[in-house]
Coordinates of C-alpha atoms in Angstrom, one line a residue:
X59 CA 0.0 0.0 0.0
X60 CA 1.3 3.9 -0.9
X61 CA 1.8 6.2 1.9
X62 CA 2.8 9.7 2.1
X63 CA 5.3 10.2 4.9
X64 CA 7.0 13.4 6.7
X65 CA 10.6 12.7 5.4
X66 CA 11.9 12.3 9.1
X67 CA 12.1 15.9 10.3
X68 CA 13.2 17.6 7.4
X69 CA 10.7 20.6 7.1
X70 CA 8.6 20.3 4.1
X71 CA 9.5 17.3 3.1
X72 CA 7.5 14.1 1.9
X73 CA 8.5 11.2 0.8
X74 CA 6.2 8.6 -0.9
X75 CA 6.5 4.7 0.5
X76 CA 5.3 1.1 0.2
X77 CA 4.7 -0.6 3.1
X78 CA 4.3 -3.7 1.8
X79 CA 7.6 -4.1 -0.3
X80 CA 10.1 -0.8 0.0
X81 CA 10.3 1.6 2.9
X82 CA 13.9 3.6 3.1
X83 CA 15.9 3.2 6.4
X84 CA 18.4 4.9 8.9
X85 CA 21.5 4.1 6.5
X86 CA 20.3 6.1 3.6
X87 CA 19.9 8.8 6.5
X88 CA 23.2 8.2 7.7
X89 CA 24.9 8.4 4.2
X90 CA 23.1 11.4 3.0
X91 CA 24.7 13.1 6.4
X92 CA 28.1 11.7 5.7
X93 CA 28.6 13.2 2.5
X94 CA 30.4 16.7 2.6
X95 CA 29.6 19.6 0.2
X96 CA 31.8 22.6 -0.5
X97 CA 31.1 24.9 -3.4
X98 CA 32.6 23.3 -5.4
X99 CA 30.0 20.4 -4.9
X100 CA 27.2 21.3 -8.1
X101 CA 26.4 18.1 -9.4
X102 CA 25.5 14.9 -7.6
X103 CA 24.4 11.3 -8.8
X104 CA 22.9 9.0 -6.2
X105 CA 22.8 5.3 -7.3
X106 CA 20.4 2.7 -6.4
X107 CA 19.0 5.9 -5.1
X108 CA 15.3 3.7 -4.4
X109 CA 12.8 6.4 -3.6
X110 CA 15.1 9.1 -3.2
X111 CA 15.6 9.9 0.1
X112 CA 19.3 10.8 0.1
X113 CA 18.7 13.1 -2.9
X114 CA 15.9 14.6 -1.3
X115 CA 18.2 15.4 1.9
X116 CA 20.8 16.5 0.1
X117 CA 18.6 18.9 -1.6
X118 CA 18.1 20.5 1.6
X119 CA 21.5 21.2 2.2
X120 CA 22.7 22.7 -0.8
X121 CA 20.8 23.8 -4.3
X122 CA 22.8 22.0 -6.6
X123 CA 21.8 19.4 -9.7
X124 CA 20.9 15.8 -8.3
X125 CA 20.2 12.8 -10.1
X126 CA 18.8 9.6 -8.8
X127 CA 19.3 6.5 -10.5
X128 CA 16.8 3.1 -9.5
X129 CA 16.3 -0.1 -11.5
X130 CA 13.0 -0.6 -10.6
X131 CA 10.0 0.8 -12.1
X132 CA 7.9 0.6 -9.5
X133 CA 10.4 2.0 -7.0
X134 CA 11.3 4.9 -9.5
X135 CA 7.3 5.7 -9.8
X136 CA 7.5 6.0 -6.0
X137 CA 10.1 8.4 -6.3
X138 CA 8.6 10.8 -9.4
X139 CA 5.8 11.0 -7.5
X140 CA 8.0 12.3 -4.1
X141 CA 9.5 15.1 -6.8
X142 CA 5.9 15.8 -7.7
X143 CA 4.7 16.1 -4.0
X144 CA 7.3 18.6 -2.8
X145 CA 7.5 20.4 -6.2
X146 CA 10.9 19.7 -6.8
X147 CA 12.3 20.8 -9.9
X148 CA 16.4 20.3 -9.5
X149 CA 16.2 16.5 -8.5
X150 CA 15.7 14.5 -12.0
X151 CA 15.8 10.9 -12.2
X152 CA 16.7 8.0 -14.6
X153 CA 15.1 4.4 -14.6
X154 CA 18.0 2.5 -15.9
X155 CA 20.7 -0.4 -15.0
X156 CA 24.0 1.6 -13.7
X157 CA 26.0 -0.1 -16.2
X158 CA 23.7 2.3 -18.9
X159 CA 24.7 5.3 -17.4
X160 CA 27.2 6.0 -20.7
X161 CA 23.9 6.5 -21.9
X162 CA 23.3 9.4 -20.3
X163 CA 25.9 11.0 -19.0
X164 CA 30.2 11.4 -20.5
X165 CA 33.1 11.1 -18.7
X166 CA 34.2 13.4 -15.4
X167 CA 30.4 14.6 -15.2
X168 CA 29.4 14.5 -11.2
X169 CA 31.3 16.2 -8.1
X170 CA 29.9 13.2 -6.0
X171 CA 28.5 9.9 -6.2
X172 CA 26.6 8.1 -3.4
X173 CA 25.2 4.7 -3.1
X174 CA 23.0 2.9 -0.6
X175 CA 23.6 -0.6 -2.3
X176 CA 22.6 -4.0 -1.9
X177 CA 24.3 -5.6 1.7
X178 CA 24.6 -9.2 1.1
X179 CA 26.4 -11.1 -1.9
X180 CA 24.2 -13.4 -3.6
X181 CA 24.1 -17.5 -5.1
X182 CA 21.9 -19.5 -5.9
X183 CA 21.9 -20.6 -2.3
X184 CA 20.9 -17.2 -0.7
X185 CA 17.9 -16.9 1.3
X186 CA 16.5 -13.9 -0.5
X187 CA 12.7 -12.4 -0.2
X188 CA 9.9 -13.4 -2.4
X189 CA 9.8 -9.9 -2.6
X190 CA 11.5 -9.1 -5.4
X191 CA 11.4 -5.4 -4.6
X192 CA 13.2 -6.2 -1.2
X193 CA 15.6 -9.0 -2.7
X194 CA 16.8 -6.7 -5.2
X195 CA 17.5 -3.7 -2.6
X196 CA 19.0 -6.1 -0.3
X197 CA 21.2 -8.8 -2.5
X198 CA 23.4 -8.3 -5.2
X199 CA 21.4 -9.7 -8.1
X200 CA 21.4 -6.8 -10.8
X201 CA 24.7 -4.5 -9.6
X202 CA 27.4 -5.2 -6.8
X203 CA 30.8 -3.7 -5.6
X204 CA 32.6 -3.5 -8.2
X205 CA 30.4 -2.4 -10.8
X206 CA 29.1 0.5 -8.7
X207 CA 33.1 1.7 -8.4
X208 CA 33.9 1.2 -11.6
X209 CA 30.9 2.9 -12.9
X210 CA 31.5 5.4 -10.3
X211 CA 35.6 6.1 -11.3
X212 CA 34.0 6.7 -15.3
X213 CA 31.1 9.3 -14.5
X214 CA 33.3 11.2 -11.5
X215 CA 35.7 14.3 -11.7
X216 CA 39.1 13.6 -11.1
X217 CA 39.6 13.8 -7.3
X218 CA 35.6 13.6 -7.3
X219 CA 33.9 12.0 -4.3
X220 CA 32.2 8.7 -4.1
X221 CA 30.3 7.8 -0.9
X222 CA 29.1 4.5 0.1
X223 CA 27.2 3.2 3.3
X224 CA 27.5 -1.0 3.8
X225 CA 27.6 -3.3 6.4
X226 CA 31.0 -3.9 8.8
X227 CA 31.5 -7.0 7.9
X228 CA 32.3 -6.4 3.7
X229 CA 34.5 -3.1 4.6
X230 CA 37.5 -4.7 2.8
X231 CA 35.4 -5.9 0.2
X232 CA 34.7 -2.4 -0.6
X233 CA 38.5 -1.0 0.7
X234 CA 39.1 -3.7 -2.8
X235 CA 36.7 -2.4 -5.2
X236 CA 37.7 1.1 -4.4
X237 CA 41.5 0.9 -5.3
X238 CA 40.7 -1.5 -8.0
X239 CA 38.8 1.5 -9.3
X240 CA 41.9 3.9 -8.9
X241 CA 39.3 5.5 -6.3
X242 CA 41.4 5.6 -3.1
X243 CA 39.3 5.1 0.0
X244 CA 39.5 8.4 2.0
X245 CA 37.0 8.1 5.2
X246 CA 35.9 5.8 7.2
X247 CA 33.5 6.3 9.7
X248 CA 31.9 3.4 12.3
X249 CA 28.5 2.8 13.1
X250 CA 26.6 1.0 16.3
X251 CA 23.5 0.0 17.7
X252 CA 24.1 0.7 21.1
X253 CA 27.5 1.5 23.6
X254 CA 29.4 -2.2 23.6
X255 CA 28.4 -3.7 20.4
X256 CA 29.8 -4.7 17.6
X257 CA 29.6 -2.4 14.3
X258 CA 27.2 -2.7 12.2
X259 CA 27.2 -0.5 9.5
X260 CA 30.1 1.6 8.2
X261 CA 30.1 4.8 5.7
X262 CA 33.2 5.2 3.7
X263 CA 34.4 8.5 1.3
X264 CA 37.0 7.3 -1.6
X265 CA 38.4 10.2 -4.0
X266 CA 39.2 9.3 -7.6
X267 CA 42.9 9.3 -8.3
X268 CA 43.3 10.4 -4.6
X269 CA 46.9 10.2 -3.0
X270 CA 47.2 7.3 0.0
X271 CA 45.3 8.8 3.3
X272 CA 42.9 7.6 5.7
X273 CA 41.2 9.6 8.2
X274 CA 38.8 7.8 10.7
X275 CA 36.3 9.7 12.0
X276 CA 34.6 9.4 15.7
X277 CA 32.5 6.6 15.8
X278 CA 28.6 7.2 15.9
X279 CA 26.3 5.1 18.4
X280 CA 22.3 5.1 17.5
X281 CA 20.8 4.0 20.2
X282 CA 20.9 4.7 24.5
X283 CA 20.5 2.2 26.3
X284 CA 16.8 2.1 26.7
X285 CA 16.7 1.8 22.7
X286 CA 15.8 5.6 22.3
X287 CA 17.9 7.0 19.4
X288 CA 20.9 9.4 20.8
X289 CA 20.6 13.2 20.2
X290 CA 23.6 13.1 17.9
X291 CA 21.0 10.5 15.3
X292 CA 17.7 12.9 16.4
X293 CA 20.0 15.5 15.3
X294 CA 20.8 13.8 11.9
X295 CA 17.1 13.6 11.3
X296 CA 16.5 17.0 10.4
X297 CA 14.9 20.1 12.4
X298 CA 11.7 19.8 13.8
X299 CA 8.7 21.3 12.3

């Protein structure tokens, strides 16, 4: 079933859902507050961008040119109807395989790329949903990795940005498609469920052509102990109507 949601806190902004197959979550949050803008940052492509919830908060930080990229149709008609609801005329979109995006766009095109892709690797063996919305957003049927970097190192600006939020546990796998994509990891910041548990999530910057340096940044925890989210996430969310 559609809904119309409040995009978190973010004034004005709706975002348009399906409860029964594809919802966004706290990691395209997370990313969308991960990436860094300067003025130089003026044109940004999100991939597997679903129904554009890191474009959409990205729009509220800077007014720049955004595109959003989704496979499928039905999740892209979720998200031309979220343009359409807030009356948003610099986010356009493309429903198209990555791999296509020579299509569209040449060479050294985007400031930044960011990605929310599929978690888990997939075989034959995988236990994946009959929900072939949510198997596709969470395994790596039709895009993985290293396609998403190398596509990445073609449509970026030398020493252009490329952010990407995935689980702990495939960090190298990443760390590995990034150099193999002369896009040199950059950033790397941690992400918990609660104070003495294991990492979850991490979101990690790569330049293109970028010289050898790693900076970590502070680790960020989600949750108190009584499973409320921490003022530094509540922050994250937006301001408050």
């Amino acid at each position: 079933m559609e809904v119309v949601n409040n995009l978190l806190n973010y004034k004005g902004l709706k975002i348009v859902q399906d409860t029964d197959s594809f919802k966004f979550s706290l990691d395209s949050v997370l990313l969308a507050n991960f990436v860094k803008l300067n003025k130089e940052s003026n044109k940004v492509i999100d991939l597997c961008t679903g129904n554009i919830p890191i474009p959409l908060i990205l729009s509220k930080k800077k007014n720049m040119e955004i595109y959003g990229v989704e496979i499928q149709e039905s999740i892209f008609n979720l998200a031309k109807k979220t343009i359409k609801i807030n009356n948003i005329d610099n986010i356009k979109l493309i429903n198209d395989d990555i791999k296509n995006l020579g299509k569209y766009f040449e060479t050294d095109t985007f400031d930044i790329v960011t990605c929310n892709p599929p978690f888990f690797k997939y075989s034959e063996s995988s236990n994946v949903s009959k929900n072939s919305s949510k198997s596709l957003a969470r395994h790596e049927i039709e895009t993985d990795l290293f396609q998403i970097c190398r596509v990445s190192r073609k449509i970026l600006k030398n020493n252009g940005y490329l952010y990407i939020v995935q689980r702990t546990e495939r960090l190298i796998d990443v760390l590995e498609c990034m150099r193999k994509s002369n896009i040199e990891p950059k950033i790397l910041q941690f992400v918990y469920p609660k104070v003495n548990k294991d990492s979850n999530i991490v979101l990690i910057a790569g330049s293109k052509n970028g010289k050898s340096e790693l900076r970590l940044l502070k680790s960020l925890i989600v949750h108190n102990k009584n499973g409320e989210y921490k003022k530094e996430i509540i922050k994250i969310f937006g301001e408050r109507s």
